[in-house]
Amino acid sequence: MFGVEKILHESTPFDTSTVISITVFISLICLCIIIGHLLEENRWANESITSLLLGVASGGVVLLIRKGQNSRILVFNEELFFIYLLPPIIFNAGFQVKKKQFFKNFSTILSFGVVGTLISFCLVSVGVQFLLKKIGLTQLSVNDYLALGAILSATDSVCTLQVLNQDDTPLLYSVVFGEGVVNDATSIVLFNAVQSLDLSNLSAMTALALLGTFLYLFITSTLLGVLVGLLSAFIIKKLYLSRHSTDREIALMMLMAYLSYMIAELMDLSGILTVFFCGVVMSHYTWHNVSESSRITSKHAFATMSFISETFIFLYVGMDTLDIDKWKESNASVGTYLAVSSAMLSLILIGRAAFVFPLANILNYTKKNSDKKINFSTQFIIWWAGLMRGAVTVALSYNAFSGSVEVSNERSLMISCTLIVVLFSTLLFGTVTKPLIRAILGAPRHAVSYASDIPSLEYLDIPFLESQENQDNPENQETNLNGDEEPRQRRGGFSLIMKYPTGAVHHIWRKFDNKFMRPVFGGRGFVTYEPASPTGAADISHEQ
């Protein structure tokens, strides 16, 4: 009996340690789901914190079993994170996001995500160079300090998904999460740029080249995601795949979304931006072109893959915190750990405050309508909710300080202290955010008014977007005082655009979308009814 088991064990193609590791992680994910369900109504806890704490506890158990030798049952790999775990999370975020609210605040999101990240990057880079030298660390190079600036400026958009609710706090969710997605892309671009930066030839042209590279990556990555999303919508609309199998529809959506990410990485673009905007376009066009059963299945399938990836990431980060080898390699005292971690955390607080409050007030100055201004309470929550650091920070830290041939004590110390900052910020800020929102902002209000709904914008006349039907429609005539009908007098388009810029842009896009885009790529209300085909009925909340 035992001889047969031994033969089977020797003939198996799998490594036993790998099987054990995967088994442990699957068991822990199941446990996280159960605990998360039991704590669903708890205002202090969420799945991210539960997974993180369970990972720390599991790492402690493994450490005891191995008698203090090592707690790692999986070796952290940046490729595992960036290629397999991050894409489904970001894609689902774009697929599920309420587009009206997101694009309504797009200028704020870009300001915080791009300009704000650059401000934070500069302050944190200068700050760590000054403070770490005061602490006594002298082995790090200028490139390392710049890399730390990019690493510590990367917010945790994953945890934001769980501590904020886009139904209860639509403004906060769209701004903080949207900023997080753009921030991650900006941080990664900055990180890659400073890693290959030649400081011996540093000049003003270098800074301009860095800015030009970022703008190129941002625009190109976004366009790539939009193009792949439109291509998927066109293919599914023309071929009508559900005539034979709804599985083909869902498989094509999944594969094309992942293909957009991989093409972006292959072209050295930002895969995060590409897959996010691919998800936005797919939810606007492709999702309405598939059958009713495919809509339900795809929506839950994308959410499920995202949830599993999120849980896995936080489990691993929690378990990796107790990696005894890293702590031994750094060879630092408890006081040094506390000093470096405190310096990093303080710079994160200062760096974020340095752009959130000034930029918010500058944006408020440009808004004439007081209802659209971001008050101080909301600014404080935006500052607080963006202080969490997560898996992107960990992945970049490993990439910067463990990939070198010479791994010094101080470089190992940077990884350990980064993990401490991630653990502390997620537990503190992630736990307090929900109660803080309720305490400062009060009970959630679900009523949301959009600038595009302003009645006067219906008088905005854009000739090439107005169909002949609308021009000949009697309802577009209005009666004068003598009872004669005359064409409706339109207000000046320029004055309306200047008065309601966001609403005017949305109004123009809606007309362009209805006249040119949806007839070609499909979408809600533009799919021909056939038996067992999409009827055009859709969940309106998905569109908003």
Coordinates of C-alpha atoms in Angstrom, one line a residue:
M1 CA 0.0 0.0 0.0
F2 CA 2.7 2.5 1.1
G3 CA 4.9 1.3 -1.8
V4 CA 2.1 2.2 -4.3
E5 CA 1.8 5.7 -2.7
K6 CA 5.5 6.1 -2.9
I7 CA 5.6 5.2 -6.6
L8 CA 2.7 7.5 -7.3
H9 CA 4.4 10.3 -5.4
E10 CA 7.6 9.9 -7.3
S11 CA 5.8 9.8 -10.6
T12 CA 3.7 13.0 -10.0
P13 CA 4.7 16.0 -12.2
F14 CA 4.1 18.4 -9.4
D15 CA 6.5 19.7 -6.8
T16 CA 5.2 18.7 -3.3
S17 CA 6.0 22.1 -1.8
T18 CA 4.1 23.9 -4.5
V19 CA 1.0 21.7 -4.0
I20 CA 1.2 22.4 -0.2
S21 CA 1.6 26.1 -0.8
I22 CA -1.4 26.3 -3.1
T23 CA -3.5 24.1 -0.8
V24 CA -2.8 26.4 2.1
F25 CA -3.6 29.6 0.2
I26 CA -6.9 28.1 -1.2
S27 CA -7.9 27.1 2.3
L28 CA -7.1 30.5 3.7
I29 CA -9.1 32.2 0.9
C30 CA -12.1 30.1 1.8
L31 CA -11.6 31.0 5.4
C32 CA -11.4 34.7 4.4
I33 CA -14.7 34.4 2.5
I34 CA -16.4 32.9 5.5
I35 CA -15.1 35.4 8.0
G36 CA -15.8 38.3 5.6
H37 CA -19.4 37.1 5.4
L38 CA -19.7 37.0 9.2
L39 CA -18.3 40.5 9.5
E40 CA -20.3 41.9 6.6
E41 CA -22.2 44.4 8.8
N42 CA -19.2 45.4 10.9
R43 CA -18.3 49.0 10.2
W44 CA -14.7 48.5 11.3
A45 CA -13.7 45.4 9.3
N46 CA -13.5 44.5 5.6
E47 CA -12.1 41.7 3.5
S48 CA -8.8 43.4 3.0
I49 CA -8.1 43.8 6.7
T50 CA -9.4 40.3 7.4
S51 CA -7.1 38.8 4.7
L52 CA -4.2 40.8 6.0
L53 CA -4.6 39.8 9.6
L54 CA -5.2 36.2 8.6
G55 CA -2.1 36.2 6.5
V56 CA 0.0 37.6 9.5
A57 CA -1.5 34.9 11.7
S58 CA -0.8 32.1 9.2
G59 CA 2.7 33.4 8.8
G60 CA 3.2 33.2 12.5
V61 CA 1.9 29.6 12.6
V62 CA 4.2 28.6 9.7
L63 CA 7.1 30.3 11.6
L64 CA 6.4 28.2 14.7
I65 CA 6.0 25.0 12.8
R66 CA 9.4 25.6 11.1
K67 CA 10.9 26.6 14.5
G68 CA 11.7 30.1 13.5
Q69 CA 13.5 29.3 10.2
N70 CA 11.2 30.8 7.6
S71 CA 7.5 31.7 7.2
R72 CA 7.5 31.9 3.4
I73 CA 5.5 29.2 1.7
L74 CA 5.4 31.1 -1.6
V75 CA 8.2 33.3 -3.0
F76 CA 7.0 36.8 -3.9
N77 CA 7.2 37.4 -7.6
E78 CA 6.4 40.7 -9.2
E79 CA 5.4 39.0 -12.4
L80 CA 2.8 37.0 -10.5
F81 CA 1.3 40.2 -9.2
F82 CA 1.5 42.4 -12.3
I83 CA 0.6 39.7 -14.9
Y84 CA -2.0 37.5 -13.1
L85 CA -3.4 39.2 -10.0
L86 CA -3.7 42.9 -10.9
P87 CA -5.4 42.8 -14.3
P88 CA -8.7 41.3 -13.2
I89 CA -9.0 43.8 -10.3
I90 CA -8.4 46.8 -12.4
F91 CA -10.6 45.5 -15.3
N92 CA -13.5 44.8 -13.0
A93 CA -13.1 48.2 -11.4
G94 CA -13.5 49.8 -14.9
F95 CA -16.3 47.5 -15.8
Q96 CA -18.3 48.2 -12.7
V97 CA -17.6 51.9 -12.2
K98 CA -20.4 54.4 -12.6
K99 CA -19.3 56.2 -15.7
K100 CA -21.3 59.4 -15.3
Q101 CA -19.9 60.1 -11.9
F102 CA -16.4 59.1 -12.9
F103 CA -16.2 61.3 -16.0
K104 CA -18.0 64.1 -14.2
N105 CA -15.0 64.3 -11.9
F106 CA -12.4 63.4 -14.5
S107 CA -10.6 66.7 -14.2
T108 CA -10.3 66.3 -10.5
I109 CA -9.2 62.7 -10.9
L110 CA -6.5 63.7 -13.4
S111 CA -5.3 66.6 -11.2
F112 CA -4.9 64.4 -8.1
G113 CA -3.7 61.3 -10.0
V114 CA -1.1 63.0 -12.2
V115 CA -0.1 66.4 -10.8
G116 CA -0.7 65.3 -7.2
T117 CA 1.5 62.2 -7.6
L118 CA 4.3 64.2 -9.1
I119 CA 4.1 66.6 -6.1
S120 CA 4.1 63.8 -3.7
F121 CA 7.0 62.1 -5.6
C122 CA 9.2 65.2 -5.3
L123 CA 8.5 65.8 -1.6
V124 CA 8.9 62.1 -0.6
S125 CA 12.1 61.7 -2.6
V126 CA 13.7 64.8 -1.1
G127 CA 12.4 63.9 2.4
V128 CA 13.7 60.3 2.5
Q129 CA 17.1 61.4 1.3
F130 CA 17.3 63.9 4.1
L131 CA 15.7 61.8 6.9
L132 CA 17.4 58.5 6.1
K133 CA 20.8 60.1 6.1
K134 CA 20.0 61.7 9.5
I135 CA 19.1 58.3 10.8
G136 CA 22.5 57.0 9.6
L137 CA 21.8 55.1 6.3
T138 CA 24.5 55.9 3.8
Q139 CA 24.6 53.0 1.3
L140 CA 21.6 54.0 -0.8
S141 CA 22.1 55.9 -4.0
V142 CA 20.2 58.9 -5.4
N143 CA 18.3 56.5 -7.8
D144 CA 17.2 54.5 -4.7
Y145 CA 15.8 57.7 -3.1
L146 CA 13.9 58.6 -6.2
A147 CA 12.6 55.0 -6.4
L148 CA 11.4 55.3 -2.8
G149 CA 9.6 58.5 -3.8
A150 CA 7.7 56.6 -6.5
I151 CA 7.1 53.6 -4.3
L152 CA 5.7 55.5 -1.4
S153 CA 3.5 57.7 -3.7
A154 CA 1.5 54.6 -4.9
T155 CA -1.9 54.6 -3.2
D156 CA -3.8 51.3 -2.7
S157 CA -6.8 51.4 -5.1
V158 CA -7.6 47.8 -4.2
C159 CA -8.4 48.5 -0.6
T160 CA -10.3 51.7 -1.6
L161 CA -12.8 49.5 -3.4
Q162 CA -13.7 47.9 -0.1
V163 CA -13.7 50.8 2.3
L164 CA -15.7 53.1 0.0
N165 CA -19.1 52.5 -1.5
Q166 CA -19.9 54.1 -4.9
D167 CA -23.7 54.1 -4.0
D168 CA -23.3 55.7 -0.5
T169 CA -20.4 58.1 -1.4
P170 CA -20.3 58.5 -5.2
L171 CA -18.1 61.6 -5.2
L172 CA -15.6 60.1 -2.8
Y173 CA -15.5 56.8 -4.5
S174 CA -15.1 58.2 -8.0
V175 CA -12.4 60.7 -7.0
V176 CA -10.4 58.5 -4.6
F177 CA -10.6 55.3 -6.6
G178 CA -10.2 57.1 -10.0
E179 CA -7.2 58.9 -8.6
G180 CA -5.8 55.5 -7.3
V181 CA -5.9 54.0 -10.8
V182 CA -4.2 57.0 -12.4
N183 CA -1.9 57.2 -9.5
D184 CA -0.8 53.6 -9.8
A185 CA 0.0 54.1 -13.5
T186 CA 1.8 57.4 -12.8
S187 CA 3.9 55.8 -10.0
I188 CA 4.9 52.8 -12.1
V189 CA 5.9 55.1 -15.0
L190 CA 7.9 57.3 -12.6
F191 CA 9.5 54.2 -11.0
N192 CA 10.6 52.8 -14.4
A193 CA 11.9 56.2 -15.5
V194 CA 14.0 56.8 -12.4
Q195 CA 15.4 53.2 -12.4
S196 CA 16.9 53.9 -15.8
L197 CA 17.7 57.6 -15.2
D198 CA 21.3 58.6 -15.8
L199 CA 22.0 61.2 -13.1
S200 CA 25.3 62.1 -14.6
N201 CA 23.6 63.9 -17.5
L202 CA 20.7 65.3 -15.6
S203 CA 19.4 68.6 -17.0
A204 CA 16.2 70.5 -17.7
M205 CA 15.8 68.5 -20.9
T206 CA 15.7 65.3 -18.8
A207 CA 12.7 66.6 -16.9
L208 CA 10.9 67.6 -20.1
A209 CA 11.7 64.2 -21.6
L210 CA 10.3 62.5 -18.5
L211 CA 7.1 64.6 -18.8
G212 CA 6.8 63.9 -22.5
T213 CA 7.3 60.2 -21.9
F214 CA 4.6 60.2 -19.3
L215 CA 2.1 62.0 -21.5
Y216 CA 2.8 59.6 -24.3
L217 CA 2.3 56.6 -22.1
F218 CA -0.9 58.0 -20.6
I219 CA -2.6 58.9 -23.9
T220 CA -1.4 55.8 -25.8
S221 CA -2.4 53.4 -23.1
T222 CA -5.8 54.9 -22.8
L223 CA -6.4 54.8 -26.6
L224 CA -5.2 51.2 -26.7
G225 CA -7.8 50.2 -24.1
V226 CA -10.6 52.1 -25.9
L227 CA -9.7 50.5 -29.2
V228 CA -9.7 46.9 -27.9
G229 CA -13.0 47.6 -26.1
L230 CA -14.6 48.9 -29.3
L231 CA -13.2 46.0 -31.3
S232 CA -14.7 43.5 -28.9
A233 CA -18.1 45.3 -29.1
F234 CA -18.0 45.3 -32.9
I235 CA -17.1 41.6 -33.2
I236 CA -19.7 40.4 -30.8
K237 CA -22.4 42.7 -32.3
K238 CA -21.7 41.5 -35.9
L239 CA -21.2 37.8 -35.2
Y240 CA -23.9 37.4 -32.6
L241 CA -22.0 34.6 -30.8
S242 CA -24.9 33.7 -28.4
R243 CA -26.8 32.2 -31.4
H244 CA -24.6 29.1 -30.8
S245 CA -23.1 29.5 -27.4
T246 CA -23.1 32.2 -24.7
D247 CA -19.8 30.8 -23.4
R248 CA -18.1 32.2 -26.5
E249 CA -19.3 35.7 -25.7
I250 CA -18.0 35.6 -22.2
A251 CA -14.7 33.9 -23.2
L252 CA -14.1 36.5 -25.9
M253 CA -14.8 39.4 -23.5
M254 CA -12.4 37.9 -20.9
L255 CA -9.6 37.1 -23.4
M256 CA -9.8 40.5 -25.2
A257 CA -9.7 42.4 -21.9
Y258 CA -6.6 40.4 -20.8
L259 CA -5.1 40.8 -24.3
S260 CA -5.3 44.6 -24.0
Y261 CA -3.3 44.4 -20.8
M262 CA -0.7 42.1 -22.3
I263 CA -0.3 44.2 -25.5
A264 CA 0.2 47.3 -23.4
E265 CA 2.9 45.5 -21.4
L266 CA 4.5 44.2 -24.6
M267 CA 4.6 47.8 -26.0
D268 CA 6.0 49.1 -22.6
L269 CA 2.8 51.1 -22.0
S270 CA 0.7 51.2 -18.8
G271 CA -1.3 48.0 -18.6
I272 CA -3.3 49.4 -15.7
L273 CA -4.7 52.3 -17.7
T274 CA -5.3 50.2 -20.8
V275 CA -7.3 47.4 -19.0
F276 CA -9.2 50.0 -16.9
F277 CA -10.5 51.9 -20.0
C278 CA -11.0 48.7 -21.8
G279 CA -13.4 47.7 -19.0
V280 CA -15.1 51.1 -19.2
V281 CA -15.7 50.7 -23.0
M282 CA -16.8 47.1 -22.7
S283 CA -19.4 48.0 -20.0
H284 CA -20.8 50.8 -22.3
Y285 CA -20.9 48.9 -25.5
T286 CA -19.9 45.2 -25.4
W287 CA -21.9 44.2 -22.4
H288 CA -25.2 45.4 -24.0
N289 CA -24.5 43.3 -27.1
V290 CA -24.4 39.9 -25.4
S291 CA -27.4 37.8 -24.4
E292 CA -29.2 38.3 -21.2
S293 CA -27.7 35.2 -19.6
S294 CA -24.2 36.4 -20.6
R295 CA -24.7 39.7 -19.0
I296 CA -25.5 38.2 -15.7
T297 CA -22.8 35.6 -15.9
S298 CA -20.1 38.0 -17.1
K299 CA -20.8 40.6 -14.4
H300 CA -20.6 38.1 -11.6
A301 CA -17.6 36.3 -13.2
F302 CA -15.5 39.4 -13.4
A303 CA -16.4 40.4 -9.8
T304 CA -15.5 36.9 -8.6
M305 CA -12.1 36.9 -10.2
S306 CA -11.4 40.3 -8.9
F307 CA -12.4 39.4 -5.4
I308 CA -10.2 36.2 -5.3
S309 CA -7.2 38.2 -6.6
E310 CA -7.7 40.9 -4.0
T311 CA -8.0 38.4 -1.2
F312 CA -4.9 36.5 -2.4
I313 CA -2.8 39.7 -2.5
F314 CA -3.6 40.8 1.0
L315 CA -3.1 37.2 2.3
Y316 CA 0.3 37.1 0.8
V317 CA 1.3 40.6 2.0
G318 CA 0.3 39.6 5.5
M319 CA 2.2 36.4 5.4
D320 CA 5.2 37.9 3.9
T321 CA 5.5 40.4 6.7
L322 CA 6.8 37.7 9.0
D323 CA 9.5 36.5 6.5
I324 CA 12.3 36.0 9.0
D325 CA 15.0 36.0 6.3
K326 CA 14.3 39.6 5.4
W327 CA 14.6 40.7 9.0
K328 CA 17.9 38.9 9.4
E329 CA 19.3 40.3 6.2
S330 CA 18.6 43.9 7.2
N331 CA 20.5 43.4 10.5
A332 CA 18.9 46.5 12.1
S333 CA 17.8 47.3 15.6
V334 CA 14.2 47.8 16.6
G335 CA 14.9 51.5 17.0
T336 CA 16.1 51.7 13.4
Y337 CA 13.0 49.9 12.1
L338 CA 10.8 52.3 14.0
A339 CA 12.7 55.4 12.9
V340 CA 12.7 54.5 9.2
S341 CA 9.1 53.3 9.2
S342 CA 8.0 56.4 11.0
A343 CA 9.9 58.6 8.6
M344 CA 8.3 56.9 5.6
L345 CA 4.8 57.2 7.1
S346 CA 5.3 60.8 8.0
L347 CA 6.4 61.7 4.5
I348 CA 3.3 59.9 3.1
L349 CA 1.1 62.0 5.3
I350 CA 2.8 65.2 4.3
G351 CA 3.2 64.4 0.6
R352 CA -0.5 63.6 0.2
A353 CA -1.6 66.7 2.2
A354 CA 0.7 68.9 0.1
F355 CA -1.4 68.3 -3.0
V356 CA -4.9 67.3 -1.9
F357 CA -5.8 70.5 -0.1
P358 CA -4.1 73.0 -2.5
L359 CA -5.4 71.3 -5.7
A360 CA -8.9 70.9 -4.2
N361 CA -9.1 74.6 -3.5
I362 CA -7.7 75.5 -6.9
L363 CA -10.3 73.3 -8.5
N364 CA -13.0 74.9 -6.3
Y365 CA -12.0 78.3 -7.5
T366 CA -12.7 77.3 -11.1
K367 CA -16.2 76.0 -10.2
K368 CA -18.9 78.6 -10.2
N369 CA -21.6 76.3 -8.7
S370 CA -21.0 76.0 -5.0
D371 CA -22.8 72.5 -5.0
K372 CA -19.9 71.1 -7.1
K373 CA -17.1 72.4 -4.9
I374 CA -15.2 70.0 -2.6
N375 CA -15.7 71.2 0.9
F376 CA -13.0 70.8 3.6
S377 CA -14.7 67.7 5.2
T378 CA -14.7 65.9 1.9
Q379 CA -11.1 67.0 1.2
F380 CA -10.1 65.6 4.6
I381 CA -11.7 62.2 3.7
I382 CA -10.0 62.2 0.3
W383 CA -6.7 62.8 2.0
W384 CA -7.3 60.1 4.7
A385 CA -8.7 57.4 2.3
G386 CA -5.7 57.8 0.0
L387 CA -3.1 57.2 2.7
M388 CA -3.4 53.4 2.4
R389 CA -0.5 51.6 0.8
G390 CA -0.8 48.1 -0.7
A391 CA 0.4 45.5 -3.1
V392 CA 1.7 47.9 -5.8
T393 CA 4.0 49.4 -3.1
V394 CA 5.2 46.0 -2.1
A395 CA 5.8 44.8 -5.7
L396 CA 7.7 47.9 -6.6
S397 CA 9.8 47.7 -3.4
Y398 CA 10.8 44.1 -4.2
N399 CA 11.6 45.2 -7.8
A400 CA 13.8 48.0 -6.6
F401 CA 15.7 46.5 -3.7
S402 CA 15.8 42.7 -4.2
G403 CA 16.6 42.4 -7.9
S404 CA 20.1 43.8 -7.5
V405 CA 23.2 41.6 -7.5
E406 CA 24.4 43.3 -4.4
V407 CA 21.7 43.2 -1.7
S408 CA 23.0 45.2 1.1
N409 CA 21.6 45.4 4.6
E410 CA 20.0 48.8 4.0
R411 CA 18.3 47.6 0.8
S412 CA 16.7 44.7 2.8
L413 CA 15.8 47.2 5.4
M414 CA 13.8 49.2 2.8
I415 CA 11.7 46.1 1.9
S416 CA 11.0 45.4 5.6
C417 CA 10.1 48.9 6.4
T418 CA 7.9 49.2 3.3
L419 CA 6.0 46.1 4.5
I420 CA 5.6 47.7 8.0
V421 CA 4.2 50.9 6.4
V422 CA 1.7 48.8 4.2
L423 CA 0.6 46.7 7.2
F424 CA 0.2 49.7 9.5
S425 CA -1.5 52.0 7.0
T426 CA -4.0 49.4 5.8
L427 CA -5.0 48.4 9.3
L428 CA -5.2 52.0 10.7
F429 CA -6.6 54.0 7.8
G430 CA -8.6 51.1 6.3
T431 CA -10.3 50.4 9.7
V432 CA -11.1 54.0 10.6
T433 CA -12.2 55.2 7.1
K434 CA -15.8 53.9 7.2
P435 CA -16.6 55.2 10.7
L436 CA -14.8 58.5 9.9
I437 CA -16.9 59.0 6.8
R438 CA -20.1 58.5 8.7
A439 CA -19.0 60.8 11.5
I440 CA -17.8 63.6 9.3
L441 CA -20.2 63.4 6.3
G442 CA -23.2 62.0 8.1
A443 CA -25.7 59.4 6.6
P444 CA -25.2 58.6 2.9
R445 CA -27.3 60.4 0.4
H446 CA -28.1 58.5 -2.8
A447 CA -29.6 61.4 -4.8
V448 CA -27.1 62.5 -7.3
S449 CA -27.6 65.4 -9.7
Y450 CA -25.5 65.5 -12.9
A451 CA -24.6 68.7 -14.7
S452 CA -25.6 67.1 -18.0
D453 CA -29.2 67.1 -16.8
I454 CA -29.5 70.9 -16.8
P455 CA -32.5 71.7 -19.0
S456 CA -30.9 74.7 -20.7
L457 CA -28.3 72.4 -22.3
E458 CA -31.1 71.0 -24.5
Y459 CA -30.9 74.3 -26.3
L460 CA -27.3 73.7 -27.2
D461 CA -27.3 73.2 -30.9
I462 CA -24.5 71.3 -32.6
P463 CA -25.3 71.1 -36.3
F464 CA -23.4 68.0 -37.4
L465 CA -24.8 66.1 -34.4
E466 CA -28.5 67.0 -35.0
S467 CA -30.3 64.4 -37.0
Q468 CA -32.7 65.5 -39.8
E469 CA -35.6 64.0 -37.8
N470 CA -35.0 66.4 -34.9
Q471 CA -34.7 69.3 -37.3
D472 CA -38.1 68.5 -39.0
N473 CA -39.8 67.5 -35.7
P474 CA -42.8 69.8 -34.9
E475 CA -41.9 69.5 -31.2
N476 CA -38.8 71.6 -32.0
Q477 CA -41.1 74.5 -33.0
E478 CA -42.4 76.9 -30.4
T479 CA -45.3 79.2 -30.6
N480 CA -44.8 83.0 -30.6
L481 CA -47.2 85.5 -29.0
N482 CA -49.4 85.7 -32.2
G483 CA -49.9 81.9 -32.3
D484 CA -47.5 81.4 -35.3
E485 CA -44.9 78.7 -35.1
E486 CA -41.3 79.6 -35.6
P487 CA -38.1 77.7 -35.1
R488 CA -37.0 77.5 -31.4
Q489 CA -34.4 80.1 -30.6
R490 CA -31.2 78.5 -29.5
R491 CA -29.0 80.1 -26.9
G492 CA -25.4 80.8 -27.8
G493 CA -23.4 77.5 -27.7
F494 CA -20.2 79.2 -26.5
S495 CA -21.9 80.8 -23.5
L496 CA -23.5 77.5 -22.4
I497 CA -20.2 75.6 -22.7
M498 CA -18.5 78.3 -20.6
K499 CA -21.2 78.2 -18.0
Y500 CA -21.5 74.4 -17.8
P501 CA -18.3 73.0 -19.2
T502 CA -18.7 69.5 -17.8
G503 CA -22.4 69.2 -18.6
A504 CA -21.8 70.6 -22.1
V505 CA -19.1 68.1 -22.8
H506 CA -21.3 65.2 -21.6
H507 CA -24.2 66.6 -23.6
I508 CA -22.2 66.7 -26.8
W509 CA -20.7 63.3 -26.2
R510 CA -24.2 61.8 -25.6
K511 CA -25.4 63.2 -29.0
F512 CA -22.2 62.0 -30.7
D513 CA -22.5 58.6 -29.1
N514 CA -26.2 58.1 -30.1
K515 CA -25.6 59.2 -33.7
F516 CA -22.3 57.6 -34.6
M517 CA -21.0 55.2 -32.0
R518 CA -23.9 53.1 -30.8
P519 CA -25.3 52.3 -34.3
V520 CA -21.9 50.8 -35.1
F521 CA -20.7 49.3 -31.9
G522 CA -24.1 48.5 -30.2
G523 CA -25.1 49.4 -26.7
R524 CA -28.2 49.9 -24.7
G525 CA -31.1 50.5 -27.1
F526 CA -29.2 49.9 -30.2
V527 CA -29.3 46.1 -30.5
T528 CA -31.9 44.4 -32.8
Y529 CA -34.1 42.0 -31.1
E530 CA -33.9 38.4 -32.1
P531 CA -35.1 35.2 -30.2
A532 CA -32.8 34.6 -27.3
S533 CA -30.7 37.7 -28.2
P534 CA -30.1 40.9 -26.2
T535 CA -33.3 42.9 -25.9
G536 CA -31.7 46.1 -25.1
A537 CA -32.9 46.1 -21.6
A538 CA -30.1 46.7 -19.2
D539 CA -29.5 47.7 -15.6
I540 CA -29.5 51.5 -15.7
S541 CA -27.3 51.6 -12.6
H542 CA -24.6 49.8 -14.5
E543 CA -24.6 52.7 -17.0
Q544 CA -24.6 55.4 -14.4

